[in-house]
Short mmCIF file of C-alpha atoms and ligand atoms in Angstrom, two decimals:
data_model
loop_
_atom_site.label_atom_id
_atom_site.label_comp_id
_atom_site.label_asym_id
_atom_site.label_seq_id
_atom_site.Cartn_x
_atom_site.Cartn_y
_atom_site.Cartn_z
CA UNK A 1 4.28 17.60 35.74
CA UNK A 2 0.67 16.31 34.69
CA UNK A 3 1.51 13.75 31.55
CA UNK A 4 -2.22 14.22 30.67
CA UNK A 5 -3.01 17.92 28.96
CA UNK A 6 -5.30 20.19 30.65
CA UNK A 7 -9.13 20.39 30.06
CA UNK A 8 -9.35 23.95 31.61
CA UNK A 9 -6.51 25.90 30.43
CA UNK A 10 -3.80 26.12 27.36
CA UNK A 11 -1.63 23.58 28.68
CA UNK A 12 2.13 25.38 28.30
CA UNK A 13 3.42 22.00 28.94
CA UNK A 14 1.76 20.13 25.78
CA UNK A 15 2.35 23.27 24.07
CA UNK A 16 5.92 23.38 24.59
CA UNK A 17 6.40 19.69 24.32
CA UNK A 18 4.45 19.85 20.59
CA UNK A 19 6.63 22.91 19.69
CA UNK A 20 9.76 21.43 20.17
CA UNK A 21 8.74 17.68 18.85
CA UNK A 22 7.86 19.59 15.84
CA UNK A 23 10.96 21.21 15.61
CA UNK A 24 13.27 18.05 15.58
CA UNK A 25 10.66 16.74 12.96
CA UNK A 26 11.67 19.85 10.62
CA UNK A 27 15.78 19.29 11.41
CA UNK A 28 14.90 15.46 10.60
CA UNK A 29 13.91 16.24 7.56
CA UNK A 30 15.71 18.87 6.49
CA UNK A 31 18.93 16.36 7.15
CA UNK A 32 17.92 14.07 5.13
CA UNK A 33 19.25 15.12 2.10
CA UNK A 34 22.75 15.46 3.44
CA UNK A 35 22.28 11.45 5.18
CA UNK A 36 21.74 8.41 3.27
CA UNK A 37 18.37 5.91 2.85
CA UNK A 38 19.39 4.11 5.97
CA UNK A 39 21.49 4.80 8.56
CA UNK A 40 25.04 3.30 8.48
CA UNK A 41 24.87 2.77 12.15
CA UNK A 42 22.42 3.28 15.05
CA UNK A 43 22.17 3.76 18.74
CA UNK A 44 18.88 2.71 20.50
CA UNK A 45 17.44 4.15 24.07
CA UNK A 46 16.33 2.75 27.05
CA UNK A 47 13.13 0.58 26.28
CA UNK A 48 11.83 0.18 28.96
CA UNK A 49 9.66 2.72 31.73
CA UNK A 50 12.33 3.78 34.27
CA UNK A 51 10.69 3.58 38.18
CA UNK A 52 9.88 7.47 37.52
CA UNK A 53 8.96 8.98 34.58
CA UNK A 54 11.54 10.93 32.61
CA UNK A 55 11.26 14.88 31.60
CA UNK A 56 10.39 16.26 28.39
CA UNK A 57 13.93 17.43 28.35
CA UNK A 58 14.99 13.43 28.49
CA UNK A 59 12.07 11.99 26.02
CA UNK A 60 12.94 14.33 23.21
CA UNK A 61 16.32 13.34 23.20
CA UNK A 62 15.65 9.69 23.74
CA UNK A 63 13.16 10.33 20.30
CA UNK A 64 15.96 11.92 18.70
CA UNK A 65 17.87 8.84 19.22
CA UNK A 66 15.21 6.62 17.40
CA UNK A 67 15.19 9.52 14.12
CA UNK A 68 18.35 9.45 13.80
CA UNK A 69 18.17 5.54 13.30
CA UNK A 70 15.43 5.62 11.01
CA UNK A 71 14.59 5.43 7.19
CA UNK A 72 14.56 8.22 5.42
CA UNK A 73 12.07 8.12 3.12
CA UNK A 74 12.44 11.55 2.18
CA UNK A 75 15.95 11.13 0.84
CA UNK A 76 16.24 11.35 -3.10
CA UNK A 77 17.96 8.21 -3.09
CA UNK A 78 15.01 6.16 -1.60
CA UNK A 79 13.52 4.06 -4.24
CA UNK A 80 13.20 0.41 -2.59
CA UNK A 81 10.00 0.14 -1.64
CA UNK A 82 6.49 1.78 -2.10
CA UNK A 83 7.20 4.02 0.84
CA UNK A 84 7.26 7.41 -0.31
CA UNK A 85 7.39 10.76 2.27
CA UNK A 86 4.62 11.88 3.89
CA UNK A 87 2.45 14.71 2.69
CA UNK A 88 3.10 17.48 5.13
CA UNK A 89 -0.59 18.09 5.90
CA UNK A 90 -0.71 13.76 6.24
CA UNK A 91 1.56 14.38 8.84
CA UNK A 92 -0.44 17.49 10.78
CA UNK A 93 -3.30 15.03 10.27
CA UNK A 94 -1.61 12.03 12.04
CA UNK A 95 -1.00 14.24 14.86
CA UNK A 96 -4.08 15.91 15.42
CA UNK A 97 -5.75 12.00 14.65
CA UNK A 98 -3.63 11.13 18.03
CA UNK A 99 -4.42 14.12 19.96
CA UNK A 100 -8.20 13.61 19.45
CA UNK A 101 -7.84 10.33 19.95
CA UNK A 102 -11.71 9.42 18.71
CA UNK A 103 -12.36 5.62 17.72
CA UNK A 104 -14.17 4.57 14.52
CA UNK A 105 -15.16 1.42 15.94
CA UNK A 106 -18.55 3.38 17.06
CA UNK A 107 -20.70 6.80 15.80
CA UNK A 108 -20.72 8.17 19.53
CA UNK A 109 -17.06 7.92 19.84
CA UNK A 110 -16.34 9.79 16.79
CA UNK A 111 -19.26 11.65 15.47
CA UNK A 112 -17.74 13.51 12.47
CA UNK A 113 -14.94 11.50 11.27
CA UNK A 114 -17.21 8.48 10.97
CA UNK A 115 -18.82 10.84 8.28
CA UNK A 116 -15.81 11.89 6.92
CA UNK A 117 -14.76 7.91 6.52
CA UNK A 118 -17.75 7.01 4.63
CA UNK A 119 -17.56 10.14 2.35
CA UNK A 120 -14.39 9.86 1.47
CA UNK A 121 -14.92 5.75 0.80
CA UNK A 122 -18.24 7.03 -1.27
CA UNK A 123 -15.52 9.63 -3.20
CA UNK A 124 -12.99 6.82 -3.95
CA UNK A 125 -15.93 4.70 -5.01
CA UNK A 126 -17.73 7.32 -7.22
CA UNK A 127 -13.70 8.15 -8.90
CA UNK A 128 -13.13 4.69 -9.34
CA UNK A 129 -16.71 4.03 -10.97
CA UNK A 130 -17.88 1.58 -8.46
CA UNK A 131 -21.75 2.58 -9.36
CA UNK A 132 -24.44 4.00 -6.63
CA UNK A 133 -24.34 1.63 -4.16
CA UNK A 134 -20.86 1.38 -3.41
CA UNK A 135 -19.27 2.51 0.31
CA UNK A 136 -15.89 1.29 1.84
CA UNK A 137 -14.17 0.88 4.80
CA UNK A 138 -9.96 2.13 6.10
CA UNK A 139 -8.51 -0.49 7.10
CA UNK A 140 -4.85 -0.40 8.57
CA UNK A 141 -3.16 -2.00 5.77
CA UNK A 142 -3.34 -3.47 2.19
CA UNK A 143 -3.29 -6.85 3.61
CA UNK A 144 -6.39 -6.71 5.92
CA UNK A 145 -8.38 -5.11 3.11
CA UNK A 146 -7.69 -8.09 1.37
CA UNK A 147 -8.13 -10.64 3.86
CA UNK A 148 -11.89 -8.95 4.36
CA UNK A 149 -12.76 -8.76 0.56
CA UNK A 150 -11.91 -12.72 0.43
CA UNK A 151 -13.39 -13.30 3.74
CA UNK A 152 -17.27 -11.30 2.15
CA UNK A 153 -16.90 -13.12 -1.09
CA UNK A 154 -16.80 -16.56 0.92
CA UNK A 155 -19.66 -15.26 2.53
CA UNK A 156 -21.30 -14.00 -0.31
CA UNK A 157 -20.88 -17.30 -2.27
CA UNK A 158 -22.03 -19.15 1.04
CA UNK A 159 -19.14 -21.11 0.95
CA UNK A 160 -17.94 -20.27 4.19
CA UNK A 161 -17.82 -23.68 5.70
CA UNK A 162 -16.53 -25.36 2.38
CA UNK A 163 -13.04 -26.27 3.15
CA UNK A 164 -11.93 -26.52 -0.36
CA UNK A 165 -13.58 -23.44 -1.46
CA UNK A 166 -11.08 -22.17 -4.04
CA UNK A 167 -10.11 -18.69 -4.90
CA UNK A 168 -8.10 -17.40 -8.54
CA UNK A 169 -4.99 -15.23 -8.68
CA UNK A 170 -2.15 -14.63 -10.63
CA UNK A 171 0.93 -16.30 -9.95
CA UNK A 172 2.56 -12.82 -9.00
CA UNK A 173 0.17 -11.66 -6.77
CA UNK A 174 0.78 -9.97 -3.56
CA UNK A 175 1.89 -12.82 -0.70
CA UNK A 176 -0.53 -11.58 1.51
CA UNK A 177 -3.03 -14.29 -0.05
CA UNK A 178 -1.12 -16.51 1.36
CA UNK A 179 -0.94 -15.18 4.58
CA UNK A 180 -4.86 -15.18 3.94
CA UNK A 181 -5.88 -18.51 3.49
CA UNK A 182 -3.98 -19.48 6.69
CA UNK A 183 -6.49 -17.04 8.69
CA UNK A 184 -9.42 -18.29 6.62
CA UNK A 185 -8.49 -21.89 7.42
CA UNK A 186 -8.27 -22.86 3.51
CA UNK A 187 -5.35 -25.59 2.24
CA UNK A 188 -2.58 -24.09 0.16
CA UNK A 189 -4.44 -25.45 -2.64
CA UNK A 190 -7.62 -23.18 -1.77
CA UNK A 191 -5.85 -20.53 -3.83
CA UNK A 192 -5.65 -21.68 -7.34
CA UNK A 193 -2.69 -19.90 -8.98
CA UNK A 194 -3.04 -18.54 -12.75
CA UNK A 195 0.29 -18.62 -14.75
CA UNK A 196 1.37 -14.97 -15.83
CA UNK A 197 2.56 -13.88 -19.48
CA UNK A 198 6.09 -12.04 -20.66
CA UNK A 199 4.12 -8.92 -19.42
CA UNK A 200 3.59 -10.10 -15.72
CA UNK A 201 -0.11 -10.38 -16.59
CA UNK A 202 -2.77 -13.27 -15.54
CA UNK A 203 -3.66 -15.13 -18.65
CA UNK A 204 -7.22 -15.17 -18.99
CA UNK A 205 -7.63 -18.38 -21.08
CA UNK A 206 -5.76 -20.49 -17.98
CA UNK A 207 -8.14 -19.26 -15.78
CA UNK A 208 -11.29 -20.92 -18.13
CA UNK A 209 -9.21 -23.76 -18.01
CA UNK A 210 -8.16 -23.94 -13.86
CA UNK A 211 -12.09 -23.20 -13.37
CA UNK A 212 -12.79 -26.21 -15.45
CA UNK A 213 -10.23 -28.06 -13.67
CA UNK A 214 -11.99 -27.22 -10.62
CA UNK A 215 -15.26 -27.46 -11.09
CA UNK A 216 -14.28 -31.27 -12.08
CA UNK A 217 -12.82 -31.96 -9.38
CA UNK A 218 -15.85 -30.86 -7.18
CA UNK A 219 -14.70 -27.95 -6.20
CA UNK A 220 -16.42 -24.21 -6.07
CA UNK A 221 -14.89 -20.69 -6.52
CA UNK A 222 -15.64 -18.05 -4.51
CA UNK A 223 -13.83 -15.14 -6.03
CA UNK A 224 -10.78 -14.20 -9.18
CA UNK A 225 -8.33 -11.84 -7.55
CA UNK A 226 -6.76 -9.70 -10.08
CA UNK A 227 -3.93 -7.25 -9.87
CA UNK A 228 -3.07 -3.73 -10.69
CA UNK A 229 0.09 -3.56 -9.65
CA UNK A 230 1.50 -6.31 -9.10
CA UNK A 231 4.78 -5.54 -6.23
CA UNK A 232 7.93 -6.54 -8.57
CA UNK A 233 7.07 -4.67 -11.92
CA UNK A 234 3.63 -3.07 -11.54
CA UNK A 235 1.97 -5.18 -14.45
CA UNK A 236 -2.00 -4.61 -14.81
CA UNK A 237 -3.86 -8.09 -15.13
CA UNK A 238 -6.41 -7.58 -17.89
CA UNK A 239 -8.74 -6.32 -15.55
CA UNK A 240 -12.20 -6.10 -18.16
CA UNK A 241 -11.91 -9.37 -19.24
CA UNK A 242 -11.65 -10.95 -16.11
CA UNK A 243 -14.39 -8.61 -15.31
CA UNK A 244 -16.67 -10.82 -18.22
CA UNK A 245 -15.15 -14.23 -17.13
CA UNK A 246 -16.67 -12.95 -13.47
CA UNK A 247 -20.16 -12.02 -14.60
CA UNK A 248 -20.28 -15.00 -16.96
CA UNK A 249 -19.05 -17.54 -14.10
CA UNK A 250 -21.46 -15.25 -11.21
CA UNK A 251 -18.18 -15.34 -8.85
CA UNK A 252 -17.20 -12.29 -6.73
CA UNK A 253 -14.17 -10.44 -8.85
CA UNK A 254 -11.46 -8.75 -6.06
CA UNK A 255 -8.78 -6.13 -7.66
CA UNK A 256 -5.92 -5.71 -5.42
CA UNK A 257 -5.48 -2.46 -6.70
CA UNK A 258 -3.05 -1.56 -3.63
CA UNK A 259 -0.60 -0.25 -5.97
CA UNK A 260 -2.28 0.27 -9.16
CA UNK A 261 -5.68 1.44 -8.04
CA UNK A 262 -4.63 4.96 -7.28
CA UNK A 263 -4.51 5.90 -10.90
CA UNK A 264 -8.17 5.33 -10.83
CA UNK A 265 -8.29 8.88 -9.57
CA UNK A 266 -7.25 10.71 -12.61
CA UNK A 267 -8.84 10.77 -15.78
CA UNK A 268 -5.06 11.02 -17.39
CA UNK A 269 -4.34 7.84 -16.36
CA UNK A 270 -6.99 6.09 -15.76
CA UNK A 271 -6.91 4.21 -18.80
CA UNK A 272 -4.24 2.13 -17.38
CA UNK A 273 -6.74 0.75 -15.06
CA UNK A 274 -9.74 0.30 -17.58
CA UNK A 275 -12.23 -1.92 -16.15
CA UNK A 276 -11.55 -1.24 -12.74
CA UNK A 277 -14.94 -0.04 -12.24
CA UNK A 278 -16.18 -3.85 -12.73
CA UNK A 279 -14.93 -4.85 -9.77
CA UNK A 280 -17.08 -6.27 -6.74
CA UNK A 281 -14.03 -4.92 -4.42
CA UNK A 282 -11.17 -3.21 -4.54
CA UNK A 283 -8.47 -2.81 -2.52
CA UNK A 284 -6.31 0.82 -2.56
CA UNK A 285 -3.22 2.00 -0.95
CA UNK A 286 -2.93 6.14 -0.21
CA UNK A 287 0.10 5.16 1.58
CA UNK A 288 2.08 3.92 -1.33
CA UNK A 289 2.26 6.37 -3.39
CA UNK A 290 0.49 9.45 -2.73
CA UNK A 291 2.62 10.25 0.40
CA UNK A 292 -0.51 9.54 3.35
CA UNK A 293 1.14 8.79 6.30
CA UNK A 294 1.05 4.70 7.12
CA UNK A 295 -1.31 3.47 7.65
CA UNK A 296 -3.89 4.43 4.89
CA UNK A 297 -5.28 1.61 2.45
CA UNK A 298 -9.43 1.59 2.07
CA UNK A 299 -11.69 -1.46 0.85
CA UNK A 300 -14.07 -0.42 -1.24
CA UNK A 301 -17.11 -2.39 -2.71
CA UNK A 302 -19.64 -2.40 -5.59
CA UNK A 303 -22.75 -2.99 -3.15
CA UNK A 304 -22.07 -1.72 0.49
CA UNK A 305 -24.59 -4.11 2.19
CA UNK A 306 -22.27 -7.10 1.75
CA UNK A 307 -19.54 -5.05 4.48
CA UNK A 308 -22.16 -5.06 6.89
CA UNK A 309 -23.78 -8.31 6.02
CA UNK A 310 -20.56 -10.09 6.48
CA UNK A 311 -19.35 -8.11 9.63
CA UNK A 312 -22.08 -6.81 11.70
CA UNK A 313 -22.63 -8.21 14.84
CA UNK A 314 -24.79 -5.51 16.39
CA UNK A 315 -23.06 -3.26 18.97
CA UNK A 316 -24.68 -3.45 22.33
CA UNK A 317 -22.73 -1.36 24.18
CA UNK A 318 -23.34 1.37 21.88
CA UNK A 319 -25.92 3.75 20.85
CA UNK A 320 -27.76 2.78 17.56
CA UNK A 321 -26.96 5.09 14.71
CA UNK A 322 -27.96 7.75 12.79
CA UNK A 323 -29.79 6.65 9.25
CA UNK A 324 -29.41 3.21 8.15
CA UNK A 325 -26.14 3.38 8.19
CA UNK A 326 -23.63 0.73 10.19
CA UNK A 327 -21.24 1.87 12.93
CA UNK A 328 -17.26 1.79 11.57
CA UNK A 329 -16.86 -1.63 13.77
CA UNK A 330 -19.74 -3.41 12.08
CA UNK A 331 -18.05 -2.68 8.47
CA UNK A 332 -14.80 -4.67 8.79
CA UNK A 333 -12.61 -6.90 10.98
CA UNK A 334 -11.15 -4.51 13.13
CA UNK A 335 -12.81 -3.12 15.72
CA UNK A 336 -11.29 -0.42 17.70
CA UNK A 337 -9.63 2.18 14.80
CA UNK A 338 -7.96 5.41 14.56
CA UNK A 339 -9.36 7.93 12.47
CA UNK A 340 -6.77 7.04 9.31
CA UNK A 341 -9.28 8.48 7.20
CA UNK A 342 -8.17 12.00 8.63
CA UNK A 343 -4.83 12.09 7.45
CA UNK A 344 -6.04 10.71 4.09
CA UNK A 345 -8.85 13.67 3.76
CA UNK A 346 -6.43 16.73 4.82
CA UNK A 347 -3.67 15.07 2.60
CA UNK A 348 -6.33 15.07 -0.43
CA UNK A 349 -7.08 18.31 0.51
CA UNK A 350 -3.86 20.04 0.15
CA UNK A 351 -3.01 18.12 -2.95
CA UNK A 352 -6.24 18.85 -4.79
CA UNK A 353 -7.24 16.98 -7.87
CA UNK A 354 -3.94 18.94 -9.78
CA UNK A 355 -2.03 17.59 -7.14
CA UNK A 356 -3.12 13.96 -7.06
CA UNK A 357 -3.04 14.55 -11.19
CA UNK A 358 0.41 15.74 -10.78
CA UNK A 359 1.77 12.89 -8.37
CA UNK A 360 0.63 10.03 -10.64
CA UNK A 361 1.81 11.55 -13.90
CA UNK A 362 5.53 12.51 -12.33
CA UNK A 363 6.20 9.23 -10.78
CA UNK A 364 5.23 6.80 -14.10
CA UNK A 365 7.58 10.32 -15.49
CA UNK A 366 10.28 9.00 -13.29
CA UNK A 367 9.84 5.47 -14.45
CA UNK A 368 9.98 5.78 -17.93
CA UNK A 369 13.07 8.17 -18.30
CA UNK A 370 14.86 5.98 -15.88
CA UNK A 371 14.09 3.10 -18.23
CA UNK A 372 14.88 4.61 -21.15
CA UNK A 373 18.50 5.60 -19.96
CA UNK A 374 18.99 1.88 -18.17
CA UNK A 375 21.67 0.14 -21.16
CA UNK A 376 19.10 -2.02 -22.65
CA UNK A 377 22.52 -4.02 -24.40
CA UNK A 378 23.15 -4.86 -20.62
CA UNK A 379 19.76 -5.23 -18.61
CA UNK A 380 16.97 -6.99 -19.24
CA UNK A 381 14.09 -4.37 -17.86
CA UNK A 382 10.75 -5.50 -16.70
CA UNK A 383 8.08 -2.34 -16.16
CA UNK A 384 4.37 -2.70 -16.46
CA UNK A 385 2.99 0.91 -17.15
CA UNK A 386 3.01 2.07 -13.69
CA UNK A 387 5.70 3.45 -11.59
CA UNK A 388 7.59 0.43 -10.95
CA UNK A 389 10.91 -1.13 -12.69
CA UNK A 390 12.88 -3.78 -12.41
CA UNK A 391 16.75 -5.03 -13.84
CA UNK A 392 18.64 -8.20 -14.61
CA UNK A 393 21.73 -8.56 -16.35
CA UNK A 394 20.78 -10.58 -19.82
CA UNK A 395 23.60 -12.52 -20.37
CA UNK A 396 24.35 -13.70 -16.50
CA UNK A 397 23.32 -17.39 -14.85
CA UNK A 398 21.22 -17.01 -12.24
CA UNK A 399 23.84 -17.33 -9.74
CA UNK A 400 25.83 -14.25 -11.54
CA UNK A 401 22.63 -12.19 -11.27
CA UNK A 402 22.22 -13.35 -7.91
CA UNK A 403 25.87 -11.65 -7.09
CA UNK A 404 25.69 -9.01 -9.25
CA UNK A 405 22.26 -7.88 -7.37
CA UNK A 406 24.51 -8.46 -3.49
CA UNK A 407 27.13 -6.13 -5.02
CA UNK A 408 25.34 -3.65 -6.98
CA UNK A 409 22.85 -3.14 -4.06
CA UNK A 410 25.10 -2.54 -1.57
CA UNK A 411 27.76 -0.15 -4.47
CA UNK A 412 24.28 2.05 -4.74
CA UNK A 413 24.06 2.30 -1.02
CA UNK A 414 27.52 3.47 -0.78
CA UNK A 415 26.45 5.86 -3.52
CA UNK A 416 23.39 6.71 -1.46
CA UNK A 417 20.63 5.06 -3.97
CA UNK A 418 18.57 2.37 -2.13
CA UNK A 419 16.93 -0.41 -4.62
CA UNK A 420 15.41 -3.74 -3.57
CA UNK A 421 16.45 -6.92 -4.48
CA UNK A 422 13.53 -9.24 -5.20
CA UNK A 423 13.53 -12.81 -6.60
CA UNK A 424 11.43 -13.02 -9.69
CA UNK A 425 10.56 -16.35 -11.85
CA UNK A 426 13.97 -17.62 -10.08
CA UNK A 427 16.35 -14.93 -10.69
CA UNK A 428 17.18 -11.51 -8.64
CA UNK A 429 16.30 -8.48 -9.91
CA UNK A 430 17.17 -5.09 -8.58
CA UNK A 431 13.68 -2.75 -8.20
CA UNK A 432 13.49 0.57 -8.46
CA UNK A 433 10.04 2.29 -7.07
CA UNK A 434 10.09 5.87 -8.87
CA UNK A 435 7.23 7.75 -6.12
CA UNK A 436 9.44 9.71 -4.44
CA UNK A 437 8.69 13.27 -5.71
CA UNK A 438 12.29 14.39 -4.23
CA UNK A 439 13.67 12.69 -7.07
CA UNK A 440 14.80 14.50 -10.14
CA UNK A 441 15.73 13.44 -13.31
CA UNK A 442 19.95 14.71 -12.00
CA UNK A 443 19.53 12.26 -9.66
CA UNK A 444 17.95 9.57 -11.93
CA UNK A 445 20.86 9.87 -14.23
CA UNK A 446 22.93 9.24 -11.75
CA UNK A 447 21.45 6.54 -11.09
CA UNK A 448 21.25 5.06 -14.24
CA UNK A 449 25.17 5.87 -14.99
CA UNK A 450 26.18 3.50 -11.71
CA UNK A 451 23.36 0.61 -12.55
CA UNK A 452 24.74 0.95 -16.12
CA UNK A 453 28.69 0.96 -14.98
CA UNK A 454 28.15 -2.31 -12.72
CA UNK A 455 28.96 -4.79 -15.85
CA UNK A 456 31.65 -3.92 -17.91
C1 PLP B 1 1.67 -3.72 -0.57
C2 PLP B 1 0.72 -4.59 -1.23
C3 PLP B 1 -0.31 -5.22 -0.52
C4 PLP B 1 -0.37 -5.20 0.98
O1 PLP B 1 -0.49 -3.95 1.54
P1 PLP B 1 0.07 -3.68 3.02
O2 PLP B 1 -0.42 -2.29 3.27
O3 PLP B 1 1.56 -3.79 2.96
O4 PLP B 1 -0.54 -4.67 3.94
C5 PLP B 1 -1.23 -5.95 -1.23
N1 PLP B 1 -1.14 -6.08 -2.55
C6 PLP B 1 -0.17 -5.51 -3.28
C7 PLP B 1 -0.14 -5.69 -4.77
C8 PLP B 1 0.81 -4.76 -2.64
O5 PLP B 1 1.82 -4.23 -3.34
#
């Protein structure tokens, strides 16, 4: 048994192994309807290499193990998170992605996926109205896209070495700032926090007064984060007048549209993200709601010199490249990368611009018949316009809310519905993410009937 597939002839052994991998996939799925969100229970296989390798035979049951103690996204019932089921075609593309096993990090190592990266970043650029010179870069996660677009406005601002360089955002933006300014060696304070209104949205005259504040104090800015999207309720900050406060004030404006920015792509709801095309960066998510398999999430900026201005170090251990273009690992912070942009292409592909159309429209669908069905006598509702709700009791204490979310959660589990429970301005909500397409309204109604019978 050769573990590494033939270069010479159709290897029966990869073939076979594929075949039946692909098989258990299919059952996987097509129990997941009669399972639950999450498991009950799980077993877990050996983890570690025994002396000799096992057989096929013994892997695919060992993998069948770890399935069967997964989440199943695909389940109707799994609205917790922004983790929707793959595409089908995401999937094909993940696994062909592995098999070729090419590396972005460098042209020679993956001559037309590099392409198909930076054409697809150009698309995403050109839908979201980022102007001529725009260009991005896939990076494996929402989080590293937005460490990068703080990391080339520093740069950009020349503030790099300023230790109490300060950055805006809203006070419910994503926490992966804060995981940011611990890699970018800024104080807590570095990121200036912008209170939010009754809609969850960054109120633009704080922010005149915080840069004031500031800019008294000695300080400079380097950048105004602004959300669409924001994780709890999916409120839209008001993205075109930051936008002005940004040109006026000449500092670098990020949208962490990791959520939100996806409705960029259709002129149907692109409205909801008006403005978005001001932006000197944005960050977007394919994963979260348009069913790319993890991980997908692009940066994309307004002038595509700063991503190699900030990054490149020159590659001397590989060939120069075509054009004037960079190589992928001169772009970003990573520097070895799987072709993600594969499984986002082929997933685009199959969905077409209907599709994408179609996927948007459904899931802020979802959202507002769910909300409109949710006792309003009982629940105090918080929704922005995306796909994205969330519920409190109105006339509990924080502490009853705090229960009520424990024992409501774990009722809809029982009833196989899976919601999150987040803590929002000091209170627990229960969230419901409405982007899985498996959902129907039957099963929304449901839904709303239990949420709606857990006060009396
Ligand atoms: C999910 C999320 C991120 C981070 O993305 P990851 O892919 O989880 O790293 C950033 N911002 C917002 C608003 C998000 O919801």
């Amino acid at each position: 048994m050769d573990p590494f597939a033939s270069p010479h002839n159709l290897d029966k052994e990869l073939y076979s192994l594929l075949v039946q991998a692909s098989s258990n996939l299919c059952d996987w799925f097509s129990e997941s309807g009669s399972q639950g969100p999450i498991p009950d229970s799980f077993d877990l296989p050996e983890f570690f290499p025994a002396k000799q390798g096992v057989s096929n035979k013994v892997l695919l049951s060992e993998l069948q193990v770890l399935m069967n103690g997964s989440y199943r996204p695909a389940h109707p019932g799994s609205l917790a998170h922004l983790d929707p089921p793959p595409l089908s075609a995401s999937i094909v593309g993940e696994l062909i992605c592995a098999g070729l096993n090419n590396n972005l990090l460098a042209e020679e190592l993956s001559p037309s996926l590099s392409y198909l990266e930076r054409d697809l970043c150009k698309w995403f650029c050109q839908k979201l109205c980022l102007g001529d010179i725009s260009g991005g870069v896939a990076a494996s996660g929402g989080s590293l896209s937005n460490l990068m677009a703080l990391v080339i406005a520093r740069n950009i601002a020349g503030l790099e070495s300023d230790p109490s360089a300060v950055f805006f955002a809203s006070d419910d933006c994503h926490v992966s700032f804060s995981k940011n300014l611990r890699i970018m060696g800024l104080k807590q304070e570095s990121l200036q926090r912008v209170p939010t209104d009754e809609n969850g949205k960054l109120i633009i005259s704080n922010l005149y007064l915080s840069l004031n504040k500031i800019k008294s104090e000695g300080k400079k800015c380097f950048a105004v984060v602004a959300t669409a999207g924001t994780t709890v309720r999916g409120a839209i900050d008001p993205l075109s007048e930051i936008a002005e406060f940004c040109q006026k004030e000449k500092v670098w404006l990020h949208v962490d549209g990791a959520i939100g920015g996806i409705y960029g792509l259709s002129t149907k709801t692109s409205g909801i993200v008006q403005g978005l095309g001001s932006a000197d960066s944005i960050t977007v998510n394919p994963q979260k709601l348009l069913g790319i398999a993890k991980t997908s999430s692009l940066l994309l900026v307004a002038n595509k010199n700063h991503l190699s201005s900030t990054f490149s170090t020159g590659l001397p251990y590989a060939e120069p490249i075509t054009g004037n273009d960079f190589h992928g690992g001169e772009l970003g912070i990573q520097g070895t990368r799987s072709a993600e942009a594969l499984k986002l292409w082929v997933g685009l592909r199959q969905l077409g611009e209907e599709g994408i159309e179609k996927i948007l429209l459904d899931s802020i669908r979802r959202r507002c018949y769910l909300e409109s069905i949710i006792d309003s006598s009982k629940f105090k509702i918080i929704s922005g316009p995306l796909h994205l709700l969330a519920i409190t009791p109105i006339n509990y204490t924080s502490s009853q809310a705090a229960d009520w979310s424990i024992k409501t959660r774990s009722s809809l589990l029982d009833n196989n519905f899976m919601l999150s429970r987040p803590m929002y301005g000091n209170r627990y909500y229960l969230k419901a993410v409405m982007g899985n397409p498996n959902t129907k309204f039957d099963d929304i109604k449901i839904l709303a009937n239990l949420i709606n019978q857990s006060i009396i």
